[in-house]
GROMACS .gro file of C-alpha atoms in nm:
model
  411
    1MET     CA    1   0.870   1.553   6.308
    2LYS     CA    2   1.141   1.822   6.376
    3LYS     CA    3   1.328   1.831   6.693
    4PHE     CA    4   1.220   2.205   6.754
    5PHE     CA    5   0.822   2.109   6.736
    6ALA     CA    6   0.894   1.823   6.993
    7ALA     CA    7   1.089   2.014   7.224
    8ALA     CA    8   0.809   2.239   7.224
    9VAL     CA    9   0.581   1.987   7.300
   10VAL     CA   10   0.744   1.819   7.531
   11ALA     CA   11   0.861   2.132   7.713
   12GLY     CA   12   0.446   2.228   7.732
   13MET     CA   13   0.394   1.914   7.904
   14THR     CA   14   0.703   1.904   8.138
   15ALA     CA   15   0.626   2.322   8.266
   16CYS     CA   16   0.262   2.246   8.344
   17MET     CA   17   0.428   1.966   8.539
   18ALA     CA   18   0.683   2.152   8.732
   19GLY     CA   19   0.481   2.448   8.783
   20SER     CA   20   0.667   2.699   8.563
   21VAL     CA   21   0.902   2.756   8.312
   22SER     CA   22   1.161   3.005   8.380
   23ALA     CA   23   1.508   3.120   8.231
   24ALA     CA   24   1.757   2.908   8.144
   25ALA     CA   25   2.098   2.948   7.988
   26ASN     CA   26   2.099   2.855   7.653
   27PRO     CA   27   2.427   2.613   7.556
   28PHE     CA   28   2.319   2.562   7.199
   29SER     CA   29   2.522   2.795   6.932
   30ASP     CA   30   2.242   2.768   6.656
   31VAL     CA   31   1.934   2.827   6.857
   32PRO     CA   32   1.961   3.191   6.863
   33ALA     CA   33   1.764   3.397   7.159
   34ASP     CA   34   1.472   3.537   6.933
   35HIS     CA   35   1.402   3.171   6.798
   36TRP     CA   36   1.035   3.126   6.851
   37ALA     CA   37   1.184   2.759   7.039
   38TYR     CA   38   1.423   2.909   7.228
   39ASP     CA   39   1.247   2.929   7.611
   40ALA     CA   40   1.155   2.517   7.536
   41VAL     CA   41   1.505   2.424   7.433
   42SER     CA   42   1.672   2.589   7.709
   43GLN     CA   43   1.463   2.461   7.998
   44LEU     CA   44   1.500   2.097   7.823
   45ALA     CA   45   1.865   2.129   7.824
   46LYS     CA   46   1.869   2.252   8.137
   47ASP     CA   47   1.637   1.992   8.280
   48GLY     CA   48   1.846   1.715   8.141
   49VAL     CA   49   1.567   1.578   7.865
   50ILE     CA   50   1.776   1.700   7.594
   51GLU     CA   51   2.128   1.685   7.407
   52GLY     CA   52   2.290   1.845   7.145
   53TYR     CA   53   2.563   1.736   6.952
   54GLY     CA   54   2.949   1.729   7.031
   55ASP     CA   55   2.999   2.064   6.857
   56THR     CA   56   2.748   2.321   7.051
   57THR     CA   57   2.465   2.272   6.794
   58PHE     CA   58   2.128   2.106   6.845
   59GLN     CA   59   2.004   2.173   6.486
   60GLY     CA   60   1.635   2.162   6.545
   61ASN     CA   61   1.491   2.153   6.225
   62LYS     CA   62   1.638   1.808   6.167
   63ASN     CA   63   1.357   1.506   6.222
   64ILE     CA   64   1.366   1.377   6.550
   65THR     CA   65   1.465   0.950   6.548
   66ARG     CA   66   1.182   0.804   6.756
   67TYR     CA   67   1.441   0.705   7.028
   68GLU     CA   68   1.555   1.057   7.097
   69MET     CA   69   1.180   1.089   7.134
   70ALA     CA   70   1.166   0.811   7.356
   71GLN     CA   71   1.390   0.965   7.534
   72MET     CA   72   1.194   1.271   7.583
   73VAL     CA   73   0.898   1.095   7.673
   74ALA     CA   74   1.083   0.877   7.969
   75LYS     CA   75   1.177   1.204   8.133
   76ALA     CA   76   0.820   1.338   8.104
   77MET     CA   77   0.694   1.057   8.241
   78ALA     CA   78   0.922   1.075   8.556
   79LYS     CA   79   0.732   1.385   8.633
   80THR     CA   80   0.491   1.362   8.963
   81ASN     CA   81   0.190   1.610   9.047
   82VAL     CA   82   0.053   1.539   8.670
   83PRO     CA   83  -0.280   1.730   8.579
   84GLN     CA   84  -0.480   1.507   8.389
   85SER     CA   85  -0.539   1.645   8.060
   86ASP     CA   86  -0.151   1.623   8.033
   87LYS     CA   87  -0.161   1.254   8.169
   88ALA     CA   88  -0.369   1.127   7.903
   89LEU     CA   89  -0.095   1.309   7.644
   90VAL     CA   90   0.146   1.088   7.832
   91ASP     CA   91   0.005   0.843   7.806
   92LYS     CA   92  -0.083   0.804   7.456
   93LEU     CA   93   0.271   0.889   7.372
   94ALA     CA   94   0.424   0.613   7.643
   95ALA     CA   95   0.184   0.383   7.429
   96GLU     CA   96   0.317   0.497   7.076
   97PHE     CA   97   0.722   0.495   7.192
   98SER     CA   98   0.626   0.171   7.378
   99ASP     CA   99   0.933  -0.024   7.260
  100GLU     CA  100   1.211   0.237   7.225
  101LEU     CA  101   1.100   0.314   7.593
  102ASN     CA  102   1.146  -0.057   7.693
  103ASN     CA  103   1.475  -0.064   7.568
  104LEU     CA  104   1.552   0.247   7.784
  105GLY     CA  105   1.452   0.066   8.059
  106VAL     CA  106   1.145   0.250   8.147
  107ARG     CA  107   0.857   0.028   8.199
  108VAL     CA  108   0.529   0.083   7.993
  109SER     CA  109   0.200  -0.076   8.205
  110ASN     CA  110  -0.046  -0.296   8.008
  111LEU     CA  111  -0.275   0.003   8.052
  112GLU     CA  112  -0.082   0.270   7.881
  113ARG     CA  113   0.033  -0.026   7.576
  114ASN     CA  114  -0.331  -0.084   7.497
  115ALA     CA  115  -0.383   0.337   7.475
  116ASP     CA  116  -0.581   0.366   7.131
  117LYS     CA  117  -0.627  -0.027   7.098
  118VAL     CA  118  -0.991  -0.031   6.943
  119LYS     CA  119  -1.083   0.270   6.665
  120TRP     CA  120  -1.423   0.341   6.529
  121ASN     CA  121  -1.457   0.479   6.240
  122GLY     CA  122  -1.795   0.509   5.994
  123GLU     CA  123  -2.008   0.739   5.785
  124ALA     CA  124  -2.362   0.863   5.742
  125ARG     CA  125  -2.505   0.865   5.391
  126TYR     CA  126  -2.820   0.988   5.184
  127THR     CA  127  -2.894   0.846   4.896
  128TYR     CA  128  -3.130   0.964   4.615
  129THR     CA  129  -3.162   0.682   4.317
  130LYS     CA  130  -3.424   0.700   4.002
  131GLU     CA  131  -3.449   0.415   3.808
  132ASP     CA  132  -3.629   0.392   3.451
  133HIS     CA  133  -3.721   0.095   3.205
  134ASP     CA  134  -3.897   0.114   2.897
  135ASN     CA  135  -4.282   0.050   2.968
  136THR     CA  136  -4.260   0.071   3.339
  137PRO     CA  137  -4.288   0.320   3.608
  138SER     CA  138  -3.988   0.487   3.747
  139LYS     CA  139  -3.893   0.340   4.071
  140LYS     CA  140  -3.785   0.616   4.327
  141SER     CA  141  -3.589   0.548   4.647
  142TYR     CA  142  -3.411   0.774   4.952
  143PRO     CA  143  -3.229   0.520   5.179
  144LEU     CA  144  -3.052   0.644   5.445
  145LEU     CA  145  -2.739   0.451   5.640
  146LEU     CA  146  -2.530   0.462   5.944
  147ARG     CA  147  -2.258   0.277   5.933
  148MET     CA  148  -1.999   0.173   6.203
  149GLU     CA  149  -1.634   0.017   6.134
  150PRO     CA  150  -1.455  -0.045   6.425
  151LYS     CA  151  -1.122  -0.216   6.431
  152ALA     CA  152  -0.896  -0.408   6.770
  153GLU     CA  153  -0.554  -0.424   6.790
  154ILE     CA  154  -0.503  -0.795   6.961
  155ASN     CA  155  -0.130  -0.744   6.927
  156ALA     CA  156   0.145  -0.655   6.650
  157ASN     CA  157   0.004  -0.900   6.396
  158TRP     CA  158  -0.323  -0.969   6.464
  159PHE     CA  159  -0.680  -0.697   6.482
  160VAL     CA  160  -1.011  -0.777   6.489
  161LYS     CA  161  -1.271  -0.586   6.241
  162ALA     CA  162  -1.616  -0.538   6.211
  163ARG     CA  163  -1.866  -0.350   6.007
  164ILE     CA  164  -2.255  -0.244   6.208
  165ASP     CA  165  -2.507  -0.114   5.971
  166ALA     CA  166  -2.857   0.034   6.044
  167SER     CA  167  -3.071   0.191   5.774
  168THR     CA  168  -3.400   0.356   5.696
  169ASN     CA  169  -3.623   0.483   5.352
  170LEU     CA  170  -3.678   0.831   5.371
  171ASN     CA  171  -3.930   0.807   5.126
  172THR     CA  172  -4.175   0.569   5.271
  173ASP     CA  173  -4.093   0.570   5.662
  174SER     CA  174  -4.102   0.198   5.644
  175GLY     CA  175  -3.798  -0.048   5.646
  176ASP     CA  176  -3.596   0.071   5.943
  177SER     CA  177  -3.363  -0.171   6.081
  178THR     CA  178  -3.181  -0.206   6.411
  179ALA     CA  179  -2.831  -0.209   6.387
  180LYS     CA  180  -2.705  -0.512   6.186
  181LEU     CA  181  -2.339  -0.702   6.201
  182GLN     CA  182  -2.316  -0.743   5.870
  183ARG     CA  183  -1.924  -0.839   5.886
  184THR     CA  184  -1.674  -0.957   6.129
  185TRP     CA  185  -1.340  -1.120   6.103
  186ALA     CA  186  -0.993  -1.175   6.212
  187GLU     CA  187  -0.733  -1.063   6.051
  188GLY     CA  188  -0.335  -1.148   6.106
  189ARG     CA  189  -0.011  -0.998   5.910
  190TYR     CA  190   0.309  -1.142   5.858
  191PRO     CA  191   0.567  -1.066   5.604
  192PHE     CA  192   0.474  -1.412   5.428
  193VAL     CA  193   0.132  -1.428   5.434
  194THR     CA  194  -0.209  -1.173   5.523
  195PHE     CA  195  -0.524  -1.414   5.718
  196ARG     CA  196  -0.857  -1.356   5.730
  197ALA     CA  197  -1.165  -1.584   5.935
  198GLY     CA  198  -1.497  -1.503   6.007
  199LYS     CA  199  -1.754  -1.306   5.806
  200LEU     CA  200  -1.518  -1.125   5.550
  201PRO     CA  201  -1.529  -0.861   5.279
  202PHE     CA  202  -1.615  -1.008   4.934
  203GLU     CA  203  -1.557  -0.748   4.703
  204SER     CA  204  -1.358  -0.689   4.386
  205PRO     CA  205  -1.255  -0.345   4.344
  206TYR     CA  206  -1.019  -0.458   4.014
  207ASP     CA  207  -1.314  -0.446   3.809
  208ALA     CA  208  -1.525  -0.176   3.969
  209TYR     CA  209  -1.657  -0.477   4.208
  210MET     CA  210  -1.908  -0.558   3.915
  211THR     CA  211  -1.828  -0.920   4.007
  212ARG     CA  212  -1.947  -0.886   4.371
  213ASN     CA  213  -1.955  -0.609   4.662
  214SER     CA  214  -2.048  -0.808   4.976
  215GLN     CA  215  -1.967  -1.028   5.211
  216MET     CA  216  -1.945  -1.359   5.263
  217SER     CA  217  -1.825  -1.647   5.570
  218GLY     CA  218  -1.502  -1.810   5.580
  219ALA     CA  219  -1.124  -1.751   5.531
  220GLU     CA  220  -0.882  -1.637   5.326
  221ALA     CA  221  -0.480  -1.603   5.257
  222GLU     CA  222  -0.312  -1.396   5.072
  223PHE     CA  223   0.094  -1.464   4.985
  224PRO     CA  224   0.360  -1.224   4.887
  225LEU     CA  225   0.575  -1.371   4.563
  226GLY     CA  226   0.799  -1.095   4.475
  227ALA     CA  227   0.849  -0.867   4.241
  228GLY     CA  228   0.522  -0.704   4.259
  229PHE     CA  229   0.259  -1.045   4.249
  230SER     CA  230   0.098  -1.208   4.504
  231VAL     CA  231  -0.146  -1.485   4.515
  232LYS     CA  232  -0.496  -1.541   4.737
  233PHE     CA  233  -0.700  -1.811   4.806
  234THR     CA  234  -1.055  -1.735   4.927
  235GLY     CA  235  -1.292  -2.011   5.032
  236GLY     CA  236  -1.693  -2.065   5.244
  237ARG     CA  237  -2.009  -1.970   5.168
  238GLN     CA  238  -2.268  -1.629   5.059
  239ALA     CA  239  -2.613  -1.593   5.089
  240LEU     CA  240  -2.722  -1.433   4.756
  241SER     CA  241  -3.082  -1.300   4.706
  242LYS     CA  242  -3.060  -1.314   4.346
  243VAL     CA  243  -2.969  -1.678   4.347
  244SER     CA  244  -3.143  -1.843   4.627
  245SER     CA  245  -3.329  -1.742   4.970
  246ALA     CA  246  -3.310  -2.087   5.118
  247LYS     CA  247  -2.980  -2.155   5.069
  248ALA     CA  248  -2.599  -2.039   5.068
  249THR     CA  249  -2.378  -2.054   4.771
  250ASP     CA  250  -2.097  -2.271   4.836
  251ILE     CA  251  -1.783  -2.033   4.669
  252GLY     CA  252  -1.380  -2.050   4.614
  253THR     CA  253  -1.161  -1.835   4.431
  254ALA     CA  254  -0.783  -1.825   4.314
  255ALA     CA  255  -0.633  -1.512   4.250
  256VAL     CA  256  -0.307  -1.422   4.141
  257GLN     CA  257  -0.212  -1.001   4.139
  258TYR     CA  258   0.015  -0.779   4.041
  259LYS     CA  259   0.114  -0.437   4.114
  260GLN     CA  260   0.434  -0.280   3.972
  261GLY     CA  261   0.497   0.053   3.881
  262LYS     CA  262   0.205   0.209   3.653
  263LEU     CA  263   0.027  -0.108   3.629
  264SER     CA  264  -0.203  -0.345   3.823
  265GLY     CA  265  -0.402  -0.678   3.782
  266THR     CA  266  -0.566  -0.950   3.841
  267ALA     CA  267  -0.638  -1.337   3.658
  268LEU     CA  268  -0.878  -1.556   3.872
  269TYR     CA  269  -1.065  -1.862   3.887
  270LEU     CA  270  -1.442  -1.834   4.081
  271TYR     CA  271  -1.589  -2.160   4.167
  272GLY     CA  272  -2.013  -2.113   4.305
  273LYS     CA  273  -2.215  -2.399   4.403
  274ASN     CA  274  -2.552  -2.374   4.445
  275ASP     CA  275  -2.872  -2.637   4.362
  276ALA     CA  276  -3.110  -2.297   4.302
  277PHE     CA  277  -2.865  -2.263   3.936
  278LYS     CA  278  -3.040  -2.520   3.766
  279THR     CA  279  -3.361  -2.320   3.754
  280ARG     CA  280  -3.179  -1.983   3.689
  281ASP     CA  281  -3.219  -1.847   3.325
  282GLY     CA  282  -2.929  -1.873   3.123
  283TYR     CA  283  -2.739  -2.173   3.292
  284LYS     CA  284  -2.721  -2.503   3.123
  285LYS     CA  285  -2.977  -2.782   3.194
  286GLY     CA  286  -2.940  -2.932   3.554
  287GLU     CA  287  -2.572  -2.706   3.595
  288ASN     CA  288  -2.592  -2.640   3.949
  289LYS     CA  289  -2.202  -2.444   3.959
  290ALA     CA  290  -2.024  -2.146   3.843
  291GLY     CA  291  -1.689  -2.142   3.690
  292ILE     CA  292  -1.588  -1.804   3.659
  293TYR     CA  293  -1.266  -1.692   3.464
  294GLU     CA  294  -1.182  -1.292   3.483
  295VAL     CA  295  -0.897  -1.113   3.394
  296ALA     CA  296  -0.862  -0.710   3.450
  297GLY     CA  297  -0.629  -0.461   3.515
  298THR     CA  298  -0.524  -0.057   3.583
  299TYR     CA  299  -0.227   0.092   3.383
  300ARG     CA  300  -0.195   0.501   3.578
  301PHE     CA  301  -0.080   0.711   3.281
  302ASP     CA  302   0.007   0.983   3.566
  303LYS     CA  303  -0.117   1.101   3.901
  304ASN     CA  304  -0.434   1.180   3.756
  305ALA     CA  305  -0.541   0.959   3.455
  306ALA     CA  306  -0.599   0.623   3.462
  307LEU     CA  307  -0.730   0.351   3.215
  308SER     CA  308  -0.889   0.010   3.367
  309GLY     CA  309  -1.089  -0.255   3.168
  310ALA     CA  310  -1.145  -0.616   3.254
  311TYR     CA  311  -1.343  -0.907   3.077
  312GLY     CA  312  -1.491  -1.240   3.225
  313GLU     CA  313  -1.669  -1.537   3.157
  314ASN     CA  314  -1.906  -1.822   3.352
  315GLU     CA  315  -1.845  -2.140   3.156
  316LYS     CA  316  -2.108  -2.342   3.315
  317ALA     CA  317  -2.381  -2.097   3.164
  318ASP     CA  318  -2.449  -2.054   2.777
  319ALA     CA  319  -2.654  -1.672   2.897
  320TYR     CA  320  -2.596  -1.376   3.026
  321GLU     CA  321  -2.256  -1.529   3.124
  322LYS     CA  322  -2.045  -1.232   3.029
  323LEU     CA  323  -1.851  -0.916   3.226
  324GLY     CA  324  -1.661  -0.684   3.069
  325PHE     CA  325  -1.604  -0.287   3.111
  326ALA     CA  326  -1.352  -0.022   3.018
  327GLN     CA  327  -1.340   0.261   3.213
  328PHE     CA  328  -1.133   0.616   3.230
  329ASN     CA  329  -1.063   0.734   3.554
  330TYR     CA  330  -0.950   1.127   3.589
  331LYS     CA  331  -0.842   1.274   3.915
  332GLY     CA  332  -0.983   1.128   4.231
  333VAL     CA  333  -1.097   1.237   4.575
  334GLN     CA  334  -0.897   1.285   4.894
  335ARG     CA  335  -1.134   1.314   5.218
  336GLU     CA  336  -0.935   1.521   5.433
  337ASN     CA  337  -0.892   1.805   5.087
  338GLN     CA  338  -1.166   2.008   5.037
  339GLY     CA  339  -1.172   2.075   4.708
  340THR     CA  340  -1.073   1.765   4.547
  341TRP     CA  341  -1.283   1.544   4.311
  342GLY     CA  342  -1.263   1.294   4.007
  343ALA     CA  343  -1.486   1.197   3.785
  344TYR     CA  344  -1.518   0.892   3.512
  345VAL     CA  345  -1.675   0.751   3.211
  346ALA     CA  346  -1.730   0.375   3.110
  347TYR     CA  347  -1.881   0.126   2.904
  348LYS     CA  348  -2.003  -0.166   3.120
  349HIS     CA  349  -2.176  -0.496   3.029
  350ASN     CA  350  -2.283  -0.759   3.322
  351GLY     CA  351  -2.448  -1.089   3.265
  352GLN     CA  352  -2.686  -1.189   3.585
  353ASN     CA  353  -2.473  -1.542   3.603
  354ILE     CA  354  -2.141  -1.395   3.630
  355GLY     CA  355  -2.248  -1.114   3.937
  356PHE     CA  356  -2.236  -1.224   4.258
  357ASP     CA  357  -2.382  -0.949   4.449
  358PRO     CA  358  -2.213  -0.672   4.271
  359ASN     CA  359  -2.227  -0.292   4.302
  360THR     CA  360  -2.553  -0.177   4.183
  361ASP     CA  361  -2.518   0.202   4.229
  362ALA     CA  362  -2.573   0.259   3.842
  363LEU     CA  363  -2.526  -0.041   3.587
  364ALA     CA  364  -2.749  -0.317   3.775
  365TYR     CA  365  -2.784  -0.710   3.695
  366ASN     CA  366  -2.809  -0.782   3.387
  367GLN     CA  367  -2.760  -0.465   3.202
  368LYS     CA  368  -2.522  -0.298   2.913
  369GLY     CA  369  -2.448   0.027   2.854
  370TRP     CA  370  -2.264   0.381   2.965
  371GLU     CA  371  -2.167   0.537   3.317
  372VAL     CA  372  -2.040   0.810   3.411
  373GLY     CA  373  -1.996   0.949   3.750
  374ALA     CA  374  -1.816   1.228   3.961
  375GLN     CA  375  -1.721   1.320   4.318
  376TYR     CA  376  -1.618   1.621   4.535
  377MET     CA  377  -1.523   1.685   4.839
  378VAL     CA  378  -1.772   1.973   4.983
  379PHE     CA  379  -1.569   2.031   5.324
  380LYS     CA  380  -1.336   1.783   5.493
  381ASN     CA  381  -1.468   1.435   5.499
  382THR     CA  382  -1.782   1.530   5.327
  383MET     CA  383  -1.834   1.366   5.012
  384ALA     CA  384  -2.097   1.411   4.744
  385SER     CA  385  -2.121   1.167   4.461
  386VAL     CA  386  -2.322   1.126   4.151
  387LYS     CA  387  -2.351   0.852   3.869
  388TYR     CA  388  -2.568   0.825   3.555
  389PHE     CA  389  -2.672   0.494   3.354
  390ASP     CA  390  -2.798   0.456   3.008
  391GLY     CA  391  -2.801   0.129   2.823
  392LYS     CA  392  -3.036  -0.162   2.800
  393ASP     CA  393  -3.194  -0.437   2.998
  394LEU     CA  394  -3.031  -0.789   2.856
  395SER     CA  395  -3.288  -0.998   2.914
  396ASN     CA  396  -3.546  -0.798   2.672
  397ASP     CA  397  -3.318  -0.485   2.502
  398LYS     CA  398  -3.473  -0.262   2.647
  399ASP     CA  399  -3.373   0.088   2.738
  400ALA     CA  400  -3.313   0.133   3.117
  401SER     CA  401  -3.147   0.436   3.299
  402LYS     CA  402  -3.048   0.533   3.667
  403PHE     CA  403  -2.961   0.855   3.839
  404PHE     CA  404  -2.791   0.773   4.124
  405GLY     CA  405  -2.648   1.068   4.380
  406ARG     CA  406  -2.551   1.065   4.756
  407VAL     CA  407  -2.389   1.275   5.012
  408GLN     CA  408  -2.187   1.112   5.272
  409PHE     CA  409  -2.019   1.207   5.617
  410PHE     CA  410  -1.689   1.013   5.720
  411PHE     CA  411  -1.591   1.025   6.067
   0.00000   0.00000   0.00000
C-alpha cells in the first residue's frame, strides 16, 4: 500500500471523527498544493499522525510499512465520538495490526482481535449431464447444489474448517436434501508440520482426482523436508458406496511430494482393507486388502502450458487394477477476472479397483478413452465449464460417452 493512499484513508476516518478537515500548512517539500492527497497529508501532519523524513520529504509513493500504518491506526483509535461505520473500519484495522499496536503499547480488546476470525465461502452450481452406453438408454441428470465452506481461526496456528452441502435434482423434483455436513476438521500449521484431524478432504489433485475426490474420517500430517520435498501420512476410514454400503474401508497413505520450479510430482502408496473386496469383480480370490502404488507429475512449460501424467496399480487385484492418464493443460481461469479461460485434452484409463471414490464428471469408474474440457469466467466469480468423454467401458469393451456442463457462482 502506498503512503499517499494510506494517508487518505486514515485522514478520511479522522476527519469524520473530528468533524471536519481544515486547511493546514504543509511541512513536506515533495507534496505540492495541487496534489490529490495534499489536504489529507497536511492535516495528518498537523495532528501528529504522520511524520516525514529528516530532509523534509514525505515520499508518498513508497510502500508504507506495517509499523507506520499501525501508528496511524493508533491515532484513529484515540479519537472520540466515532460514527458507527467508522468504528467498524477502525476495529478491522486494529485486528489486522494488533501485533504492531501491542508493540506500540496500544491495547487491542479481545473483540477487536477476533474481528473477521470466521469467514464463509461457498458456491451455488447447476450441472447437466448426459451419459450414453452401447445398447442402453441415455441417462440425464440436472443436479442443483448449494455448498458452504466456513473457516474459523482459533489462533495463529490453528483453524477449524468445514463443508456443508444441500442438493436437489431438477429433472425429477426429487432427491431434495437438507443441509448435510460433509466435512469438518481442525488444522494446525507449524513450520515443521501441518496437522489435520476430523472428517478430512481425501483428494488426489496430482492425478486429476482419478484416485479419490471425497472425504475420510481420520488424521493427516505433512512434514516439509526442504529442497522442494515433503512427506505426508494419512490414516482413517472412508465410506465407499461402490465397494460396500455396510462397512467403511480402513485406509492409510504415505506419500513423497516434490515441487520446485516448473516440476512437481508425487509418489504414493495407499493401503485399504474391507471384506467386501473378497467378492469384488477383478480381485484375487479371498483378498480383502488394497495395495496401490502410484506416481504422478506435472511439468509447466510456461505460465500457460503444462503437461501432466500418472500411472498407478493395485497389486491386490488381477483385473481392472490400473490407472493412467496423460493431460495437456492450456491457460486457466481466474475467478476474479472476467474473460479468463482454460482448456485441456487428456487420455485416461481408470480401473474400478484402483479408484477410491474418484471424480466422475466425465470419465467414470472402469472406463478408458479421450476427454476434453474447457472453463470460462462469464463474469467475476461466475464460471461455465464443459467436459466431454468418448471411450469404452472396461467391463465389456463397448462404446461409452458423457457430456458434462456446469455453471458455478462463487461467493
